[in-house]
Amino acid sequence: MNLQTHLEDEAIYILREVASQFEKPALLFSGGKDSIVLLHLCKKAFAPAAIPFPLVHVDTGHNFPETLSMRDHLIEKYKVQLEVGYVQESIDSGTVREETGKYASRNSLQTTTLLETIERLQLDCCIGGARRDEEKARAKERIFSVRDDFGQWNEKSQRPELFDMLNGNIFPGENIRAFPISNWTELDVWKYIQAEELEIPSIYFAHQRQVYLRDGQWMPTTDFTELDASTPVETHEVRFRTVGDMSCTAAVVSKAQSISEIIREIEQSEFSERGARMDDKRSEGAMEERKKVGYF
């Protein structure tokens, strides 16, 4: 059995465990490569039956249009139900406050909207595309990650997972985040996309885009970007290794216009894809701090 087959089998096993152990699970779906792989794995896990749970998208209002278009296309293609939680509604209701200034982002605001959506839909398990190679805080996650009745994560309360035995028993109000591709790497994801011939948003491929330099990273210009007159805007051939809120997702200079070229580029890269997420750089433990209050 090759590695790709082993990873696929493991992910399908986890997805079937989720479906059997929980009453109201859902797949967290961003429209990015990892969630697209998960959606495809869900189809394989439950075929010929329909995927037995909805997709949940937390819409920041600052999404890449290409990602939203792919999301809507795949919803129709896979015949699945979509539930959307809107960060703008959380802002309007006063449960979160819009950030202002040069580094303003809606990325961290997603946490509150996600928790509100989980409560509204009464979900007991959310399937996510987090991988252990993304960021050091991710490496502390279990496959079934327990969250308390406030949606908070505590590494000391996580359960041992021995011999692929997954414990989904939870108390009322608690929630599980399940990570079927936790043992995959970024390279594994791309090789799977290539092998399965999956559709992905065009922003993953090299294209001409207006960008500006911020703290050594090329950031996309947007309608909500606050730039002073001294900041030069340039046009470069770039692509995105990760898809997040446009306000905090940096591009990388690239000429990769095919999946084979992307794979070669990643094999030669010395940087993690999360290096393009400016929000992760707010502090040394930025990701872990967000996870503790309910982030993905």
Short mmCIF file of C-alpha atoms in Angstrom, two decimals:
data_model
loop_
_atom_site.label_atom_id
_atom_site.label_comp_id
_atom_site.label_asym_id
_atom_site.label_seq_id
_atom_site.Cartn_x
_atom_site.Cartn_y
_atom_site.Cartn_z
CA MET A 1 0.00 0.00 0.00
CA ASN A 2 1.49 3.37 -0.99
CA LEU A 3 1.38 6.43 1.25
CA GLN A 4 -1.38 8.14 -0.72
CA THR A 5 -3.66 5.12 -0.46
CA HIS A 6 -2.93 4.80 3.27
CA LEU A 7 -3.76 8.48 3.90
CA GLU A 8 -6.98 8.22 1.90
CA ASP A 9 -8.06 5.07 3.76
CA GLU A 10 -7.30 6.68 7.13
CA ALA A 11 -9.30 9.81 6.26
CA ILE A 12 -12.28 7.75 5.04
CA TYR A 13 -12.18 5.70 8.26
CA ILE A 14 -12.26 8.92 10.33
CA LEU A 15 -15.14 10.36 8.30
CA ARG A 16 -17.17 7.18 8.79
CA GLU A 17 -16.43 7.28 12.51
CA VAL A 18 -17.74 10.85 12.62
CA ALA A 19 -20.95 9.83 10.86
CA SER A 20 -21.47 6.88 13.21
CA GLN A 21 -20.59 8.57 16.52
CA PHE A 22 -22.27 11.98 16.19
CA GLU A 23 -25.85 13.08 15.67
CA LYS A 24 -25.29 16.43 13.94
CA PRO A 25 -21.86 16.72 12.31
CA ALA A 26 -20.91 19.17 9.56
CA LEU A 27 -17.94 19.78 7.27
CA LEU A 28 -16.28 23.19 7.67
CA PHE A 29 -15.78 24.34 4.09
CA SER A 30 -13.72 27.32 2.98
CA GLY A 31 -13.50 26.54 -0.73
CA GLY A 32 -9.73 26.10 -0.36
CA LYS A 33 -7.70 23.07 -1.40
CA ASP A 34 -7.86 21.20 1.94
CA SER A 35 -11.63 21.48 2.28
CA ILE A 36 -12.05 20.49 -1.39
CA VAL A 37 -10.00 17.35 -0.73
CA LEU A 38 -12.17 16.64 2.32
CA LEU A 39 -15.36 17.07 0.30
CA HIS A 40 -14.08 14.57 -2.25
CA LEU A 41 -13.11 12.15 0.52
CA CYS A 42 -16.64 12.48 1.95
CA LYS A 43 -18.08 11.48 -1.40
CA LYS A 44 -15.84 8.39 -1.47
CA ALA A 45 -16.59 7.53 2.16
CA PHE A 46 -20.36 7.37 1.74
CA ALA A 47 -20.88 6.44 -1.94
CA PRO A 48 -23.25 5.49 -3.40
CA ALA A 49 -25.28 7.29 -0.71
CA ALA A 50 -25.33 11.07 -0.42
CA ILE A 51 -22.96 12.88 1.94
CA PRO A 52 -24.91 12.65 5.23
CA PHE A 53 -24.16 16.09 6.67
CA PRO A 54 -24.14 19.73 5.55
CA LEU A 55 -21.22 22.00 4.72
CA VAL A 56 -20.65 25.09 6.87
CA HIS A 57 -18.87 28.14 5.51
CA VAL A 58 -17.92 31.09 7.69
CA ASP A 59 -18.04 34.05 5.30
CA THR A 60 -15.87 36.96 6.42
CA GLY A 61 -17.20 39.24 3.71
CA HIS A 62 -13.58 39.61 2.58
CA ASN A 63 -13.29 36.31 0.73
CA PHE A 64 -11.53 35.82 -2.58
CA PRO A 65 -14.27 35.93 -5.26
CA GLU A 66 -12.62 32.99 -7.02
CA THR A 67 -13.05 30.91 -3.86
CA LEU A 68 -16.72 31.75 -3.47
CA SER A 69 -17.35 30.86 -7.11
CA MET A 70 -15.67 27.48 -6.65
CA ARG A 71 -17.62 26.89 -3.43
CA ASP A 72 -20.94 27.45 -5.17
CA HIS A 73 -19.90 25.30 -8.14
CA LEU A 74 -18.91 22.38 -5.90
CA ILE A 75 -22.06 22.63 -3.80
CA GLU A 76 -24.04 22.01 -6.98
CA LYS A 77 -21.66 19.34 -8.28
CA TYR A 78 -21.65 17.26 -5.08
CA LYS A 79 -25.34 17.93 -4.28
CA VAL A 80 -24.75 18.94 -0.68
CA GLN A 81 -26.47 21.36 1.67
CA LEU A 82 -24.64 24.59 2.50
CA GLU A 83 -25.04 26.58 5.72
CA VAL A 84 -23.34 29.98 5.91
CA GLY A 85 -22.39 32.03 8.95
CA TYR A 86 -21.71 35.68 8.16
CA VAL A 87 -19.11 37.70 10.07
CA GLN A 88 -20.97 40.84 9.01
CA GLU A 89 -24.03 39.64 10.95
CA SER A 90 -21.86 39.18 14.04
CA ILE A 91 -20.54 42.72 13.59
CA ASP A 92 -24.06 44.10 13.10
CA SER A 93 -25.34 42.32 16.22
CA GLY A 94 -22.44 43.63 18.33
CA THR A 95 -20.93 40.26 19.27
CA VAL A 96 -17.67 41.26 17.56
CA ARG A 97 -16.10 44.60 16.73
CA GLU A 98 -14.64 45.45 13.33
CA GLU A 99 -10.89 46.04 13.47
CA THR A 100 -9.45 49.25 12.07
CA GLY A 101 -6.04 50.44 10.94
CA LYS A 102 -3.19 49.12 8.83
CA TYR A 103 -3.37 45.53 10.09
CA ALA A 104 -7.15 45.28 10.36
CA SER A 105 -8.49 41.83 9.51
CA ARG A 106 -11.68 39.86 9.88
CA ASN A 107 -9.80 36.58 10.21
CA SER A 108 -9.94 36.41 14.01
CA LEU A 109 -13.58 37.52 13.99
CA GLN A 110 -14.48 34.19 12.35
CA THR A 111 -14.20 32.44 15.72
CA THR A 112 -17.26 34.13 17.19
CA THR A 113 -19.27 33.63 14.00
CA LEU A 114 -18.30 29.95 13.92
CA LEU A 115 -19.39 29.42 17.53
CA GLU A 116 -22.66 31.22 16.84
CA THR A 117 -23.23 29.02 13.79
CA ILE A 118 -22.48 25.84 15.75
CA GLU A 119 -25.01 26.95 18.37
CA ARG A 120 -27.63 27.88 15.75
CA LEU A 121 -27.32 24.53 13.98
CA GLN A 122 -26.81 22.55 17.23
CA LEU A 123 -23.76 20.80 15.78
CA ASP A 124 -21.90 18.26 17.91
CA CYS A 125 -18.95 17.73 15.54
CA CYS A 126 -17.25 19.96 12.98
CA ILE A 127 -14.92 18.35 10.45
CA GLY A 128 -11.97 20.57 9.55
CA GLY A 129 -9.04 20.45 7.14
CA ALA A 130 -6.29 21.31 9.63
CA ARG A 131 -2.99 19.47 9.15
CA ARG A 132 -0.21 18.96 11.68
CA ASP A 133 2.46 20.35 9.35
CA GLU A 134 0.75 23.75 8.99
CA GLU A 135 1.76 25.35 12.27
CA LYS A 136 3.22 24.17 15.57
CA ALA A 137 -0.05 24.64 17.49
CA ARG A 138 -1.78 22.35 14.99
CA ALA A 139 0.63 19.55 15.93
CA LYS A 140 -0.93 19.41 19.42
CA GLU A 141 -4.35 18.49 18.04
CA ARG A 142 -5.89 15.03 18.29
CA ILE A 143 -7.92 13.60 15.39
CA PHE A 144 -10.99 14.09 17.62
CA SER A 145 -10.29 17.40 19.39
CA VAL A 146 -12.60 18.12 22.34
CA ARG A 147 -13.96 21.65 22.79
CA ASP A 148 -15.83 22.67 25.95
CA ASP A 149 -19.31 24.20 26.10
CA PHE A 150 -17.77 27.61 25.36
CA GLY A 151 -16.06 26.23 22.23
CA GLN A 152 -12.65 26.49 23.89
CA TRP A 153 -9.71 24.14 23.36
CA ASN A 154 -7.53 22.97 26.24
CA GLU A 155 -4.55 20.77 25.33
CA LYS A 156 -4.58 19.19 28.81
CA SER A 157 -8.10 17.84 28.36
CA GLN A 158 -7.42 16.06 25.06
CA ARG A 159 -7.71 12.28 25.02
CA PRO A 160 -5.10 9.71 24.02
CA GLU A 161 -5.75 8.10 20.64
CA LEU A 162 -4.26 4.61 20.53
CA PHE A 163 -4.54 2.08 17.72
CA ASP A 164 -6.89 4.32 15.69
CA MET A 165 -9.50 4.22 18.47
CA LEU A 166 -11.44 7.50 18.36
CA ASN A 167 -13.50 8.49 21.40
CA GLY A 168 -16.40 10.75 20.48
CA ASN A 169 -18.17 10.66 23.83
CA ILE A 170 -18.94 14.21 24.93
CA PHE A 171 -20.97 15.92 27.65
CA PRO A 172 -23.95 18.12 26.73
CA GLY A 173 -22.73 21.40 25.26
CA GLU A 174 -19.32 20.06 24.30
CA ASN A 175 -18.20 19.83 20.70
CA ILE A 176 -15.67 17.80 18.73
CA ARG A 177 -13.49 19.13 15.93
CA ALA A 178 -12.47 16.20 13.74
CA PHE A 179 -9.39 16.39 11.49
CA PRO A 180 -9.35 13.54 8.94
CA ILE A 181 -6.31 14.83 7.04
CA SER A 182 -4.28 15.71 10.12
CA ASN A 183 -1.48 13.34 9.07
CA TRP A 184 -1.27 14.74 5.54
CA THR A 185 1.29 17.33 4.43
CA GLU A 186 0.79 20.19 1.99
CA LEU A 187 2.61 18.07 -0.60
CA ASP A 188 0.32 15.09 0.08
CA VAL A 189 -2.70 17.32 -0.56
CA TRP A 190 -1.37 18.53 -3.90
CA LYS A 191 -0.41 15.04 -5.06
CA TYR A 192 -3.92 13.86 -4.17
CA ILE A 193 -5.49 16.76 -6.07
CA GLN A 194 -3.38 15.80 -9.07
CA ALA A 195 -4.18 12.08 -8.84
CA GLU A 196 -7.93 12.65 -8.38
CA GLU A 197 -8.05 15.51 -10.92
CA LEU A 198 -9.90 17.80 -8.50
CA GLU A 199 -11.04 21.30 -9.39
CA ILE A 200 -9.49 24.12 -7.36
CA PRO A 201 -9.79 27.94 -7.39
CA SER A 202 -7.69 29.72 -10.00
CA ILE A 203 -5.84 31.80 -7.38
CA TYR A 204 -3.68 28.76 -6.56
CA PHE A 205 -2.06 29.15 -9.99
CA ALA A 206 0.28 31.96 -11.07
CA HIS A 207 -1.52 35.05 -12.39
CA GLN A 208 -1.00 38.79 -12.72
CA ARG A 209 -2.28 40.71 -9.68
CA GLN A 210 -1.87 44.13 -8.10
CA VAL A 211 -0.02 43.76 -4.82
CA TYR A 212 1.81 45.88 -2.28
CA LEU A 213 4.67 45.04 0.07
CA ARG A 214 3.82 44.75 3.76
CA ASP A 215 6.36 43.46 6.25
CA GLY A 216 8.19 41.60 3.52
CA GLN A 217 5.07 39.92 2.10
CA TRP A 218 3.13 40.69 -1.10
CA MET A 219 -0.43 41.51 -0.10
CA PRO A 220 -3.33 41.75 -2.60
CA THR A 221 -5.01 45.11 -3.05
CA THR A 222 -8.72 45.04 -2.26
CA ASP A 223 -11.65 47.44 -1.97
CA PHE A 224 -11.23 47.43 1.81
CA THR A 225 -7.42 47.80 1.93
CA GLU A 226 -6.25 50.94 3.75
CA LEU A 227 -3.10 52.20 2.03
CA ASP A 228 -1.39 55.51 2.54
CA ALA A 229 -0.18 57.52 -0.44
CA SER A 230 3.44 56.49 0.11
CA THR A 231 2.75 52.76 -0.37
CA PRO A 232 3.54 51.72 -3.96
CA VAL A 233 1.18 49.29 -5.68
CA GLU A 234 2.86 46.95 -8.17
CA THR A 235 1.76 44.23 -10.57
CA HIS A 236 3.47 40.86 -10.22
CA GLU A 237 2.94 37.27 -11.29
CA VAL A 238 1.89 35.60 -8.05
CA ARG A 239 -0.19 32.78 -6.65
CA PHE A 240 -1.62 31.89 -3.23
CA ARG A 241 -0.49 28.82 -1.27
CA THR A 242 -3.31 29.17 1.23
CA VAL A 243 -6.79 30.70 1.02
CA GLY A 244 -8.03 32.84 3.89
CA ASP A 245 -9.41 36.28 4.51
CA MET A 246 -8.03 38.59 1.80
CA SER A 247 -6.93 41.10 4.42
CA CYS A 248 -4.31 38.76 5.90
CA THR A 249 -3.40 36.29 3.14
CA ALA A 250 -0.17 37.05 1.31
CA ALA A 251 0.74 35.95 -2.20
CA VAL A 252 4.00 34.36 -3.29
CA VAL A 253 5.85 35.27 -6.46
CA SER A 254 5.50 32.28 -8.74
CA LYS A 255 5.32 31.08 -12.34
CA ALA A 256 3.58 27.78 -11.47
CA GLN A 257 0.58 27.41 -13.78
CA SER A 258 -0.05 23.69 -13.42
CA ILE A 259 -0.35 21.29 -10.49
CA SER A 260 2.90 19.58 -11.52
CA GLU A 261 4.69 22.94 -11.35
CA ILE A 262 3.12 23.68 -7.96
CA ILE A 263 4.33 20.33 -6.62
CA ARG A 264 7.88 21.03 -7.83
CA GLU A 265 7.73 24.49 -6.27
CA ILE A 266 6.62 23.12 -2.89
CA GLU A 267 9.29 20.41 -2.94
CA GLN A 268 11.91 23.16 -3.29
CA SER A 269 10.34 25.57 -0.80
CA GLU A 270 11.92 26.26 2.58
CA PHE A 271 8.84 27.96 4.02
CA SER A 272 5.54 26.68 5.39
CA GLU A 273 2.34 27.71 3.62
CA ARG A 274 1.18 29.32 6.90
CA GLY A 275 4.04 31.78 6.44
CA ALA A 276 1.68 33.57 4.06
CA ARG A 277 -0.91 34.14 6.80
CA MET A 278 -0.12 37.53 8.30
CA ASP A 279 -2.56 36.95 11.17
CA ASP A 280 -0.36 34.13 12.48
CA LYS A 281 2.46 36.65 12.98
CA ARG A 282 0.68 38.92 15.45
CA SER A 283 2.39 37.04 18.27
CA GLU A 284 4.55 33.95 18.77
CA GLY A 285 1.52 31.92 19.87
CA ALA A 286 -1.12 33.58 17.71
CA MET A 287 -2.62 30.36 16.36
CA GLU A 288 -2.74 28.67 19.76
CA GLU A 289 -4.34 31.73 21.33
CA ARG A 290 -7.11 31.66 18.71
CA LYS A 291 -7.60 27.90 19.06
CA LYS A 292 -8.12 28.27 22.82
CA VAL A 293 -11.11 30.53 22.25
CA GLY A 294 -12.71 28.41 19.55
CA TYR A 295 -10.84 28.90 16.26
CA PHE A 296 -10.81 26.14 13.64
#
